[in-house]
C-alpha cells in the first residue's frame, strides 16, 4: 500500500496491493482459462471506476478475494446509498462548515490501524450512513450536517470512492422549473410528461423539503 499526500496535504491511499489468491466467479483467475477482466472490459460493461475500487478494497489484503459481477452491482448500490446521504447533507448544511466527528474518525482509523481491517472500516462507514440518515429524518441542523460532510470527506481521503456534486445543466433545471409551474397550475398531465421526458434523457426529479431537485439516473 503506498500512501501519498493530496493537494491539500491530506493523506490518501494511491495504490492498493492484494497479497492472497484472486478468484473470478469462484474459480482461480487464469489467463489460460480467459476468466479475467481488464478495467477497460468492466468500463465497457457500464461499471464505474469507483465501484470497481469499492469492491476491490472491501476485502482484507491477506484473504482470498472472489471477484464477481454481482459484487460490482452490490458495490454500485453501496455507493448509491452514500451518494443519497451526501446529497441530503449538502442541502441541509448549506454554506456551513465544521470539523469532522471525532468519534467516527477515531473508529475508522482504529480499523485501518488493525492490519488494514477494511471490513471493519466499511462497517464504520455504513454505520455512519445509517445514523446520519436517522438524523436527517429528524431534521438535522446545518452545523451537524456540515460536521457529517466533513467526516465523510476525511474518510474518503483513504477510500477514494466519492464523487464531486454534479451541477445540473441549465436546460435540465429549466425543465424542473417548468414541471414545478405545471404542478402549481394543477396541470398534472404536463408535469408527468416533463418527468417522463427527463427520464428518457437520464434524469429524475426528487421532491425534497427544499423543493424539487434533478438527479442523474
Tab-separated table of C-alpha atoms in Angstrom:
chain	number	residue	atom	x	y	z
A	1	UNK	CA	0.000	0.000	0.000
A	2	UNK	CA	1.501	3.313	-0.989
A	3	UNK	CA	0.316	6.493	0.721
A	4	UNK	CA	0.805	9.923	-0.816
A	5	UNK	CA	-0.021	13.495	0.076
A	6	UNK	CA	-3.033	15.100	-1.567
A	7	UNK	CA	-3.095	18.635	-2.931
A	8	UNK	CA	-4.351	19.923	0.414
A	9	UNK	CA	-1.767	17.991	2.399
A	10	UNK	CA	-4.291	15.326	3.426
A	11	UNK	CA	-3.031	11.734	3.076
A	12	UNK	CA	-4.751	9.437	0.636
A	13	UNK	CA	-4.053	5.895	-0.433
A	14	UNK	CA	-2.843	5.837	-4.024
A	15	UNK	CA	-2.112	2.139	-4.558
A	16	UNK	CA	-3.635	-0.999	-3.045
A	17	UNK	CA	-1.902	-4.386	-3.302
A	18	UNK	CA	-3.630	-7.699	-2.624
A	19	UNK	CA	-1.435	-10.449	-1.225
A	20	UNK	CA	-3.702	-13.516	-1.387
A	21	UNK	CA	-5.194	-15.592	-4.218
A	22	UNK	CA	-7.663	-13.939	-6.561
A	23	UNK	CA	-10.740	-15.783	-7.779
A	24	UNK	CA	-13.191	-14.792	-10.513
A	25	UNK	CA	-16.748	-16.037	-10.056
A	26	UNK	CA	-15.437	-18.664	-7.619
A	27	UNK	CA	-12.696	-20.029	-9.906
A	28	UNK	CA	-8.961	-19.388	-9.844
A	29	UNK	CA	-8.096	-16.500	-12.136
A	30	UNK	CA	-6.095	-17.805	-15.059
A	31	UNK	CA	-5.006	-16.331	-18.361
A	32	UNK	CA	-5.319	-19.770	-19.956
A	33	UNK	CA	-8.959	-20.007	-18.851
A	34	UNK	CA	-9.644	-16.471	-20.002
A	35	UNK	CA	-11.628	-15.787	-16.828
A	36	UNK	CA	-10.300	-12.342	-16.104
A	37	UNK	CA	-11.393	-8.774	-16.736
A	38	UNK	CA	-9.370	-5.684	-17.507
A	39	UNK	CA	-10.541	-2.311	-16.246
A	40	UNK	CA	-11.443	-1.470	-19.833
A	41	UNK	CA	-13.647	-4.581	-20.044
A	42	UNK	CA	-15.513	-3.586	-16.897
A	43	UNK	CA	-15.971	0.003	-18.038
A	44	UNK	CA	-17.429	-1.244	-21.343
A	45	UNK	CA	-19.935	-3.250	-19.295
A	46	UNK	CA	-21.052	0.027	-17.726
A	47	UNK	CA	-19.287	-0.203	-14.353
A	48	UNK	CA	-17.849	2.965	-12.828
A	49	UNK	CA	-14.226	3.048	-11.777
A	50	UNK	CA	-15.160	3.990	-8.229
A	51	UNK	CA	-17.491	0.956	-7.934
A	52	UNK	CA	-14.638	-1.286	-9.052
A	53	UNK	CA	-12.406	0.331	-6.446
A	54	UNK	CA	-15.035	-0.049	-3.710
A	55	UNK	CA	-15.332	-3.767	-4.413
A	56	UNK	CA	-11.588	-4.317	-4.634
A	57	UNK	CA	-10.873	-2.626	-1.299
A	58	UNK	CA	-13.745	-4.296	0.538
A	59	UNK	CA	-11.717	-7.430	1.308
A	60	UNK	CA	-8.705	-7.883	3.572
A	61	UNK	CA	-5.474	-7.884	1.626
A	62	UNK	CA	-4.360	-11.152	3.279
A	63	UNK	CA	-7.534	-13.064	2.389
A	64	UNK	CA	-8.621	-14.787	-0.824
A	65	UNK	CA	-10.715	-12.384	-2.848
A	66	UNK	CA	-13.536	-13.599	-5.100
A	67	UNK	CA	-14.347	-11.066	-7.816
A	68	UNK	CA	-17.886	-11.315	-9.210
A	69	UNK	CA	-20.055	-9.128	-11.407
A	70	UNK	CA	-22.786	-9.425	-8.768
A	71	UNK	CA	-20.273	-7.986	-6.320
A	72	UNK	CA	-19.856	-4.964	-8.597
A	73	UNK	CA	-23.619	-4.487	-8.633
A	74	UNK	CA	-23.544	-4.545	-4.833
A	75	UNK	CA	-20.711	-2.004	-4.802
A	76	UNK	CA	-22.738	0.309	-7.018
A	77	UNK	CA	-25.710	0.029	-4.668
A	78	UNK	CA	-23.489	0.745	-1.674
A	79	UNK	CA	-22.115	3.876	-3.308
A	80	UNK	CA	-25.641	4.947	-4.236
A	81	UNK	CA	-26.593	4.817	-0.541
A	82	UNK	CA	-23.644	7.052	0.290
A	83	UNK	CA	-24.425	9.456	-2.574
A	84	UNK	CA	-28.057	9.815	-1.458
A	85	UNK	CA	-26.970	10.586	2.080
A	86	UNK	CA	-24.410	13.154	0.925
A	87	UNK	CA	-26.910	14.917	-1.338
A	88	UNK	CA	-29.273	15.394	1.607
A	89	UNK	CA	-26.423	16.569	3.828
A	90	UNK	CA	-25.375	19.215	1.291
A	91	UNK	CA	-28.925	20.554	1.204
A	92	UNK	CA	-29.097	20.692	4.998
A	93	UNK	CA	-25.603	22.122	5.545
A	94	UNK	CA	-25.920	24.957	3.059
A	95	UNK	CA	-22.815	27.108	3.427
A	96	UNK	CA	-21.983	25.930	6.963
A	97	UNK	CA	-18.529	24.420	7.605
A	98	UNK	CA	-17.432	22.255	10.514
A	99	UNK	CA	-14.817	19.806	11.749
A	100	UNK	CA	-15.286	16.011	11.353
A	101	UNK	CA	-16.984	13.990	14.079
A	102	UNK	CA	-14.048	12.753	16.209
A	103	UNK	CA	-15.659	9.524	17.436
A	104	UNK	CA	-16.380	8.298	13.899
A	105	UNK	CA	-12.892	9.208	12.656
A	106	UNK	CA	-11.332	7.505	15.680
A	107	UNK	CA	-13.258	4.287	14.996
A	108	UNK	CA	-12.433	4.386	11.278
A	109	UNK	CA	-8.751	4.988	11.982
A	110	UNK	CA	-8.635	2.183	14.549
A	111	UNK	CA	-9.936	-0.243	11.899
A	112	UNK	CA	-7.244	0.832	9.444
A	113	UNK	CA	-4.553	0.513	12.099
A	114	UNK	CA	-5.726	-3.050	12.814
A	115	UNK	CA	-3.720	-4.520	9.911
A	116	UNK	CA	-5.872	-2.578	7.439
A	117	UNK	CA	-9.137	-4.203	8.546
A	118	UNK	CA	-11.244	-2.931	5.653
A	119	UNK	CA	-14.406	-4.833	6.544
A	120	UNK	CA	-14.399	-3.085	9.897
A	121	UNK	CA	-13.629	0.263	8.237
A	122	UNK	CA	-16.545	-0.139	5.815
A	123	UNK	CA	-18.790	-1.196	8.702
A	124	UNK	CA	-17.926	2.140	10.327
A	125	UNK	CA	-18.833	3.949	7.106
A	126	UNK	CA	-22.238	2.306	6.790
A	127	UNK	CA	-22.982	2.684	10.496
A	128	UNK	CA	-22.281	6.369	9.910
A	129	UNK	CA	-24.615	6.415	6.876
A	130	UNK	CA	-27.409	4.745	8.863
A	131	UNK	CA	-27.038	7.129	11.830
A	132	UNK	CA	-26.766	10.168	9.554
A	133	UNK	CA	-29.937	9.192	7.695
A	134	UNK	CA	-31.688	8.863	11.063
A	135	UNK	CA	-30.582	12.395	11.977
A	136	UNK	CA	-31.645	13.716	8.571
A	137	UNK	CA	-35.118	12.250	9.079
A	138	UNK	CA	-35.291	14.167	12.363
A	139	UNK	CA	-34.315	17.450	10.651
A	140	UNK	CA	-30.591	17.692	11.281
A	141	UNK	CA	-29.134	21.144	11.997
A	142	UNK	CA	-26.883	22.823	9.396
A	143	UNK	CA	-23.939	22.601	11.814
A	144	UNK	CA	-24.359	18.854	12.322
A	145	UNK	CA	-24.859	18.308	8.597
A	146	UNK	CA	-21.614	20.174	7.915
A	147	UNK	CA	-19.812	18.036	10.501
A	148	UNK	CA	-21.164	14.872	8.868
A	149	UNK	CA	-19.943	16.060	5.456
A	150	UNK	CA	-16.505	16.789	6.880
A	151	UNK	CA	-16.470	13.306	8.421
A	152	UNK	CA	-17.178	11.674	5.083
A	153	UNK	CA	-14.560	13.750	3.260
A	154	UNK	CA	-11.937	12.754	5.859
A	155	UNK	CA	-12.756	9.041	5.463
A	156	UNK	CA	-12.805	9.354	1.687
A	157	UNK	CA	-9.209	10.640	1.658
A	158	UNK	CA	-8.420	6.964	2.295
A	159	UNK	CA	-11.249	5.270	0.381
A	160	UNK	CA	-11.189	7.448	-2.722
A	161	UNK	CA	-14.688	6.477	-3.880
A	162	UNK	CA	-16.542	9.771	-3.514
A	163	UNK	CA	-17.588	11.958	-6.398
A	164	UNK	CA	-17.998	15.686	-6.724
A	165	UNK	CA	-21.513	17.068	-6.595
A	166	UNK	CA	-22.729	17.218	-10.176
A	167	UNK	CA	-24.072	20.526	-11.394
A	168	UNK	CA	-27.424	20.416	-13.166
A	169	UNK	CA	-27.298	21.673	-16.779
A	170	UNK	CA	-29.402	24.796	-17.404
A	171	UNK	CA	-31.776	23.014	-19.802
A	172	UNK	CA	-32.464	20.293	-17.228
A	173	UNK	CA	-33.018	22.843	-14.474
A	174	UNK	CA	-35.389	24.711	-16.782
A	175	UNK	CA	-37.449	21.557	-17.255
A	176	UNK	CA	-37.576	21.041	-13.491
A	177	UNK	CA	-38.870	24.584	-13.031
A	178	UNK	CA	-41.386	24.093	-15.843
A	179	UNK	CA	-42.660	20.928	-14.144
A	180	UNK	CA	-42.962	22.792	-10.835
A	181	UNK	CA	-45.012	25.526	-12.521
A	182	UNK	CA	-47.253	22.920	-14.170
A	183	UNK	CA	-47.904	21.227	-10.836
A	184	UNK	CA	-48.698	24.604	-9.267
A	185	UNK	CA	-51.244	25.206	-12.054
A	186	UNK	CA	-52.595	21.671	-11.426
A	187	UNK	CA	-51.664	20.694	-14.975
A	188	UNK	CA	-50.573	17.240	-13.859
A	189	UNK	CA	-50.597	15.786	-17.368
A	190	UNK	CA	-47.958	18.297	-18.442
A	191	UNK	CA	-45.963	17.733	-15.252
A	192	UNK	CA	-45.972	13.977	-15.840
A	193	UNK	CA	-44.931	14.464	-19.472
A	194	UNK	CA	-41.953	16.569	-18.396
A	195	UNK	CA	-40.993	13.983	-15.810
A	196	UNK	CA	-41.148	11.229	-18.447
A	197	UNK	CA	-39.070	13.303	-20.871
A	198	UNK	CA	-36.436	13.850	-18.200
A	199	UNK	CA	-36.277	10.118	-17.509
A	200	UNK	CA	-35.755	9.410	-21.196
A	201	UNK	CA	-32.651	11.601	-21.192
A	202	UNK	CA	-31.295	10.159	-17.959
A	203	UNK	CA	-32.634	12.414	-15.198
A	204	UNK	CA	-35.185	12.072	-12.438
A	205	UNK	CA	-36.795	14.584	-10.091
A	206	UNK	CA	-36.736	14.230	-6.332
A	207	UNK	CA	-39.149	16.306	-4.249
A	208	UNK	CA	-37.265	17.456	-1.139
A	209	UNK	CA	-38.201	19.766	1.769
A	210	UNK	CA	-36.181	22.462	-0.034
A	211	UNK	CA	-38.035	21.940	-3.281
A	212	UNK	CA	-37.609	19.635	-6.284
A	213	UNK	CA	-34.110	18.787	-7.481
A	214	UNK	CA	-32.840	16.983	-10.553
A	215	UNK	CA	-30.730	13.871	-10.145
A	216	UNK	CA	-28.969	11.889	-12.846
A	217	UNK	CA	-30.264	8.319	-13.062
